[in-house]
Amino acid sequence: MSPSSDPTTTTATSATTTPKHETAVVLPANLHARPAGQLARSAAGFTSAIQLEYADRTVNPTGVLAVMGLGATAGSTVTVRAEGHDAEQAVSALAQILAAAE
């Protein structure tokens, strides 16, 4: 059997996987305008798709009003998710902002 007619030879298809990262942060303070603005500015600098989740609600953190609309209060847990090439950096940066909220 010639190599070109070998039925086990297949064309390689690249199945690219997009990195996904997630972390949960317990808020030290209410999620108000200042940290919401910091989150929005930071999130806008990443190419990954980023989401914040709290109390069965999910928002895109690039919008200050959307972040404030979550209504997350001190002691509550907010989950940060990102999917894309810089997902790990995005999750880390946003988690730091949430953890330092005053």
JSON list of C-alpha atoms in Angstrom, two decimals:
[
{"chain": "A", "resi": 1, "resn": "MET", "atom": "CA", "xyz": [0.00, 0.00, 0.00]},
{"chain": "A", "resi": 2, "resn": "SER", "atom": "CA", "xyz": [1.46, 3.38, -0.92]},
{"chain": "A", "resi": 3, "resn": "PRO", "atom": "CA", "xyz": [1.68, 6.15, 1.72]},
{"chain": "A", "resi": 4, "resn": "SER", "atom": "CA", "xyz": [-0.73, 8.35, -0.21]},
{"chain": "A", "resi": 5, "resn": "SER", "atom": "CA", "xyz": [-3.46, 5.71, -0.10]},
{"chain": "A", "resi": 6, "resn": "ASP", "atom": "CA", "xyz": [-2.99, 4.90, 3.59]},
{"chain": "A", "resi": 7, "resn": "PRO", "atom": "CA", "xyz": [-6.45, 5.31, 5.19]},
{"chain": "A", "resi": 8, "resn": "THR", "atom": "CA", "xyz": [-4.90, 6.31, 8.55]},
{"chain": "A", "resi": 9, "resn": "THR", "atom": "CA", "xyz": [-3.26, 9.41, 7.10]},
{"chain": "A", "resi": 10, "resn": "THR", "atom": "CA", "xyz": [-5.38, 12.43, 7.93]},
{"chain": "A", "resi": 11, "resn": "THR", "atom": "CA", "xyz": [-5.00, 16.10, 7.38]},
{"chain": "A", "resi": 12, "resn": "ALA", "atom": "CA", "xyz": [-4.10, 17.86, 10.61]},
{"chain": "A", "resi": 13, "resn": "THR", "atom": "CA", "xyz": [-6.75, 20.26, 11.76]},
{"chain": "A", "resi": 14, "resn": "SER", "atom": "CA", "xyz": [-5.73, 22.71, 14.40]},
{"chain": "A", "resi": 15, "resn": "ALA", "atom": "CA", "xyz": [-8.19, 22.68, 17.22]},
{"chain": "A", "resi": 16, "resn": "THR", "atom": "CA", "xyz": [-7.23, 25.86, 19.00]},
{"chain": "A", "resi": 17, "resn": "THR", "atom": "CA", "xyz": [-8.43, 26.19, 22.53]},
{"chain": "A", "resi": 18, "resn": "THR", "atom": "CA", "xyz": [-9.02, 29.60, 23.99]},
{"chain": "A", "resi": 19, "resn": "PRO", "atom": "CA", "xyz": [-7.64, 30.02, 27.50]},
{"chain": "A", "resi": 20, "resn": "LYS", "atom": "CA", "xyz": [-10.31, 30.44, 30.17]},
{"chain": "A", "resi": 21, "resn": "HIS", "atom": "CA", "xyz": [-9.71, 31.65, 33.70]},
{"chain": "A", "resi": 22, "resn": "GLU", "atom": "CA", "xyz": [-11.97, 32.28, 36.69]},
{"chain": "A", "resi": 23, "resn": "THR", "atom": "CA", "xyz": [-11.61, 33.45, 40.25]},
{"chain": "A", "resi": 24, "resn": "ALA", "atom": "CA", "xyz": [-13.94, 34.46, 43.08]},
{"chain": "A", "resi": 25, "resn": "VAL", "atom": "CA", "xyz": [-13.32, 37.51, 45.25]},
{"chain": "A", "resi": 26, "resn": "VAL", "atom": "CA", "xyz": [-14.99, 38.37, 48.56]},
{"chain": "A", "resi": 27, "resn": "LEU", "atom": "CA", "xyz": [-15.57, 42.12, 48.53]},
{"chain": "A", "resi": 28, "resn": "PRO", "atom": "CA", "xyz": [-14.13, 44.12, 51.43]},
{"chain": "A", "resi": 29, "resn": "ALA", "atom": "CA", "xyz": [-16.53, 47.02, 50.62]},
{"chain": "A", "resi": 30, "resn": "ASN", "atom": "CA", "xyz": [-19.61, 47.76, 48.54]},
{"chain": "A", "resi": 31, "resn": "LEU", "atom": "CA", "xyz": [-19.05, 47.85, 44.78]},
{"chain": "A", "resi": 32, "resn": "HIS", "atom": "CA", "xyz": [-19.67, 51.57, 44.19]},
{"chain": "A", "resi": 33, "resn": "ALA", "atom": "CA", "xyz": [-18.63, 54.13, 41.56]},
{"chain": "A", "resi": 34, "resn": "ARG", "atom": "CA", "xyz": [-14.89, 54.33, 42.26]},
{"chain": "A", "resi": 35, "resn": "PRO", "atom": "CA", "xyz": [-14.07, 50.61, 42.03]},
{"chain": "A", "resi": 36, "resn": "ALA", "atom": "CA", "xyz": [-16.62, 50.20, 39.21]},
{"chain": "A", "resi": 37, "resn": "GLY", "atom": "CA", "xyz": [-14.75, 52.87, 37.22]},
{"chain": "A", "resi": 38, "resn": "GLN", "atom": "CA", "xyz": [-11.42, 51.21, 37.94]},
{"chain": "A", "resi": 39, "resn": "LEU", "atom": "CA", "xyz": [-12.81, 47.87, 36.78]},
{"chain": "A", "resi": 40, "resn": "ALA", "atom": "CA", "xyz": [-14.21, 49.40, 33.58]},
{"chain": "A", "resi": 41, "resn": "ARG", "atom": "CA", "xyz": [-10.93, 51.11, 32.70]},
{"chain": "A", "resi": 42, "resn": "SER", "atom": "CA", "xyz": [-8.91, 48.00, 33.41]},
{"chain": "A", "resi": 43, "resn": "ALA", "atom": "CA", "xyz": [-11.27, 45.64, 31.56]},
{"chain": "A", "resi": 44, "resn": "ALA", "atom": "CA", "xyz": [-11.21, 47.87, 28.47]},
{"chain": "A", "resi": 45, "resn": "GLY", "atom": "CA", "xyz": [-7.46, 47.29, 28.18]},
{"chain": "A", "resi": 46, "resn": "PHE", "atom": "CA", "xyz": [-7.78, 43.55, 27.57]},
{"chain": "A", "resi": 47, "resn": "THR", "atom": "CA", "xyz": [-8.75, 41.69, 24.41]},
{"chain": "A", "resi": 48, "resn": "SER", "atom": "CA", "xyz": [-10.34, 38.77, 26.27]},
{"chain": "A", "resi": 49, "resn": "ALA", "atom": "CA", "xyz": [-14.08, 38.49, 26.81]},
{"chain": "A", "resi": 50, "resn": "ILE", "atom": "CA", "xyz": [-14.52, 39.30, 30.51]},
{"chain": "A", "resi": 51, "resn": "GLN", "atom": "CA", "xyz": [-17.55, 38.79, 32.75]},
{"chain": "A", "resi": 52, "resn": "LEU", "atom": "CA", "xyz": [-18.42, 39.60, 36.35]},
{"chain": "A", "resi": 53, "resn": "GLU", "atom": "CA", "xyz": [-21.01, 37.44, 38.08]},
{"chain": "A", "resi": 54, "resn": "TYR", "atom": "CA", "xyz": [-22.90, 38.11, 41.29]},
{"chain": "A", "resi": 55, "resn": "ALA", "atom": "CA", "xyz": [-26.23, 36.77, 42.53]},
{"chain": "A", "resi": 56, "resn": "ASP", "atom": "CA", "xyz": [-27.13, 35.00, 39.27]},
{"chain": "A", "resi": 57, "resn": "ARG", "atom": "CA", "xyz": [-26.42, 38.14, 37.24]},
{"chain": "A", "resi": 58, "resn": "THR", "atom": "CA", "xyz": [-23.59, 38.44, 34.73]},
{"chain": "A", "resi": 59, "resn": "VAL", "atom": "CA", "xyz": [-22.29, 41.70, 33.26]},
{"chain": "A", "resi": 60, "resn": "ASN", "atom": "CA", "xyz": [-19.54, 42.94, 31.01]},
{"chain": "A", "resi": 61, "resn": "PRO", "atom": "CA", "xyz": [-17.25, 44.95, 33.32]},
{"chain": "A", "resi": 62, "resn": "THR", "atom": "CA", "xyz": [-16.36, 47.54, 30.68]},
{"chain": "A", "resi": 63, "resn": "GLY", "atom": "CA", "xyz": [-19.52, 49.44, 31.62]},
{"chain": "A", "resi": 64, "resn": "VAL", "atom": "CA", "xyz": [-19.48, 51.35, 34.93]},
{"chain": "A", "resi": 65, "resn": "LEU", "atom": "CA", "xyz": [-23.26, 51.33, 35.26]},
{"chain": "A", "resi": 66, "resn": "ALA", "atom": "CA", "xyz": [-23.44, 47.60, 34.54]},
{"chain": "A", "resi": 67, "resn": "VAL", "atom": "CA", "xyz": [-20.88, 46.90, 37.29]},
{"chain": "A", "resi": 68, "resn": "MET", "atom": "CA", "xyz": [-22.70, 49.15, 39.76]},
{"chain": "A", "resi": 69, "resn": "GLY", "atom": "CA", "xyz": [-25.99, 47.53, 38.73]},
{"chain": "A", "resi": 70, "resn": "LEU", "atom": "CA", "xyz": [-24.80, 44.22, 40.14]},
{"chain": "A", "resi": 71, "resn": "GLY", "atom": "CA", "xyz": [-25.44, 45.65, 43.59]},
{"chain": "A", "resi": 72, "resn": "ALA", "atom": "CA", "xyz": [-22.63, 43.64, 45.17]},
{"chain": "A", "resi": 73, "resn": "THR", "atom": "CA", "xyz": [-22.08, 44.55, 48.81]},
{"chain": "A", "resi": 74, "resn": "ALA", "atom": "CA", "xyz": [-19.27, 44.09, 51.33]},
{"chain": "A", "resi": 75, "resn": "GLY", "atom": "CA", "xyz": [-18.78, 40.44, 52.22]},
{"chain": "A", "resi": 76, "resn": "SER", "atom": "CA", "xyz": [-20.38, 39.14, 49.04]},
{"chain": "A", "resi": 77, "resn": "THR", "atom": "CA", "xyz": [-18.54, 37.02, 46.47]},
{"chain": "A", "resi": 78, "resn": "VAL", "atom": "CA", "xyz": [-18.05, 38.24, 42.91]},
{"chain": "A", "resi": 79, "resn": "THR", "atom": "CA", "xyz": [-16.76, 35.85, 40.26]},
{"chain": "A", "resi": 80, "resn": "VAL", "atom": "CA", "xyz": [-14.45, 37.15, 37.53]},
{"chain": "A", "resi": 81, "resn": "ARG", "atom": "CA", "xyz": [-14.29, 35.12, 34.30]},
{"chain": "A", "resi": 82, "resn": "ALA", "atom": "CA", "xyz": [-12.31, 35.73, 31.15]},
{"chain": "A", "resi": 83, "resn": "GLU", "atom": "CA", "xyz": [-11.79, 33.87, 27.91]},
{"chain": "A", "resi": 84, "resn": "GLY", "atom": "CA", "xyz": [-9.09, 34.82, 25.43]},
{"chain": "A", "resi": 85, "resn": "HIS", "atom": "CA", "xyz": [-5.39, 35.22, 24.95]},
{"chain": "A", "resi": 86, "resn": "ASP", "atom": "CA", "xyz": [-4.85, 37.53, 27.93]},
{"chain": "A", "resi": 87, "resn": "ALA", "atom": "CA", "xyz": [-7.53, 35.93, 30.13]},
{"chain": "A", "resi": 88, "resn": "GLU", "atom": "CA", "xyz": [-5.20, 35.12, 33.01]},
{"chain": "A", "resi": 89, "resn": "GLN", "atom": "CA", "xyz": [-3.90, 38.69, 33.20]},
{"chain": "A", "resi": 90, "resn": "ALA", "atom": "CA", "xyz": [-7.42, 40.11, 32.92]},
{"chain": "A", "resi": 91, "resn": "VAL", "atom": "CA", "xyz": [-8.78, 37.96, 35.75]},
{"chain": "A", "resi": 92, "resn": "SER", "atom": "CA", "xyz": [-5.79, 38.77, 37.93]},
{"chain": "A", "resi": 93, "resn": "ALA", "atom": "CA", "xyz": [-6.03, 42.53, 37.34]},
{"chain": "A", "resi": 94, "resn": "LEU", "atom": "CA", "xyz": [-9.78, 42.71, 37.98]},
{"chain": "A", "resi": 95, "resn": "ALA", "atom": "CA", "xyz": [-9.55, 40.46, 41.05]},
{"chain": "A", "resi": 96, "resn": "GLN", "atom": "CA", "xyz": [-6.92, 42.78, 42.52]},
{"chain": "A", "resi": 97, "resn": "ILE", "atom": "CA", "xyz": [-9.18, 45.79, 42.00]},
{"chain": "A", "resi": 98, "resn": "LEU", "atom": "CA", "xyz": [-12.12, 44.01, 43.63]},
{"chain": "A", "resi": 99, "resn": "ALA", "atom": "CA", "xyz": [-10.00, 42.82, 46.56]},
{"chain": "A", "resi": 100, "resn": "ALA", "atom": "CA", "xyz": [-8.76, 46.37, 47.19]},
{"chain": "A", "resi": 101, "resn": "ALA", "atom": "CA", "xyz": [-12.17, 48.09, 46.90]},
{"chain": "A", "resi": 102, "resn": "GLU", "atom": "CA", "xyz": [-12.73, 50.67, 49.63]}
]
